[in-house]
mmCIF file of C-alpha atoms in Angstrom:
data_model
loop_
_atom_site.group_PDB
_atom_site.id
_atom_site.type_symbol
_atom_site.label_atom_id
_atom_site.label_comp_id
_atom_site.label_asym_id
_atom_site.label_seq_id
_atom_site.Cartn_x
_atom_site.Cartn_y
_atom_site.Cartn_z
ATOM 1 C CA MET A 1 -32.692 -22.573 -59.697
ATOM 2 C CA ALA A 2 -35.274 -24.421 -61.847
ATOM 3 C CA THR A 3 -36.443 -24.322 -65.403
ATOM 4 C CA LEU A 4 -40.066 -23.763 -66.365
ATOM 5 C CA GLY A 5 -40.253 -27.384 -67.386
ATOM 6 C CA GLU A 6 -38.986 -28.533 -63.975
ATOM 7 C CA LEU A 7 -41.489 -26.254 -62.252
ATOM 8 C CA GLN A 8 -44.312 -27.733 -64.283
ATOM 9 C CA THR A 9 -43.302 -31.397 -63.830
ATOM 10 C CA ILE A 10 -41.089 -31.876 -60.708
ATOM 11 C CA TYR A 11 -41.651 -28.984 -58.350
ATOM 12 C CA ASP A 12 -44.899 -27.658 -56.873
ATOM 13 C CA ALA A 13 -45.989 -24.151 -55.863
ATOM 14 C CA GLU A 14 -44.485 -24.503 -52.396
ATOM 15 C CA ASP A 15 -41.130 -25.369 -53.884
ATOM 16 C CA LEU A 16 -41.391 -22.240 -56.132
ATOM 17 C CA TYR A 17 -42.094 -20.056 -53.108
ATOM 18 C CA ASP A 18 -39.166 -21.617 -51.219
ATOM 19 C CA MET A 19 -36.860 -20.878 -54.130
ATOM 20 C CA ALA A 20 -38.114 -17.340 -54.361
ATOM 21 C CA GLU A 21 -37.570 -16.864 -50.595
ATOM 22 C CA LEU A 22 -33.949 -18.144 -50.970
ATOM 23 C CA LEU A 23 -33.289 -15.630 -53.718
ATOM 24 C CA VAL A 24 -34.731 -12.753 -51.700
ATOM 25 C CA ILE A 25 -32.729 -13.746 -48.577
ATOM 26 C CA ASP A 26 -29.540 -14.091 -50.599
ATOM 27 C CA GLN A 27 -29.989 -10.645 -52.142
ATOM 28 C CA HIS A 28 -30.691 -9.067 -48.739
ATOM 29 C CA ASN A 29 -27.624 -10.716 -47.223
ATOM 30 C CA ARG A 30 -25.458 -9.408 -50.118
ATOM 31 C CA TYR A 31 -26.882 -5.932 -49.606
ATOM 32 C CA VAL A 32 -26.188 -6.023 -45.861
ATOM 33 C CA ALA A 33 -22.648 -7.289 -46.425
ATOM 34 C CA GLN A 34 -21.947 -4.589 -49.051
ATOM 35 C CA ARG A 35 -23.233 -1.863 -46.713
ATOM 36 C CA ALA A 36 -20.917 -3.189 -43.939
ATOM 37 C CA ALA A 37 -17.993 -3.223 -46.351
ATOM 38 C CA ASP A 38 -18.735 0.327 -47.440
ATOM 39 C CA ARG A 39 -18.914 1.528 -43.822
ATOM 40 C CA GLU A 40 -15.673 -0.233 -43.074
ATOM 41 C CA ALA A 41 -13.912 1.328 -46.038
ATOM 42 C CA ARG A 42 -15.183 4.854 -45.091
ATOM 43 C CA SER A 43 -13.971 4.365 -41.456
ATOM 44 C CA ARG A 44 -10.456 3.505 -42.708
ATOM 45 C CA GLN A 45 -10.143 6.771 -44.618
#
């Protein structure tokens, strides 16, 4: 998302927290999608 140098020169703390939030949300969405796919696969067996 951003290098340490960019965080020190271009972005501020709020930007860092926004980036971290995006990473957490993306990981959660992947987890939810995988669980749904697993349930779908089990229901087809």
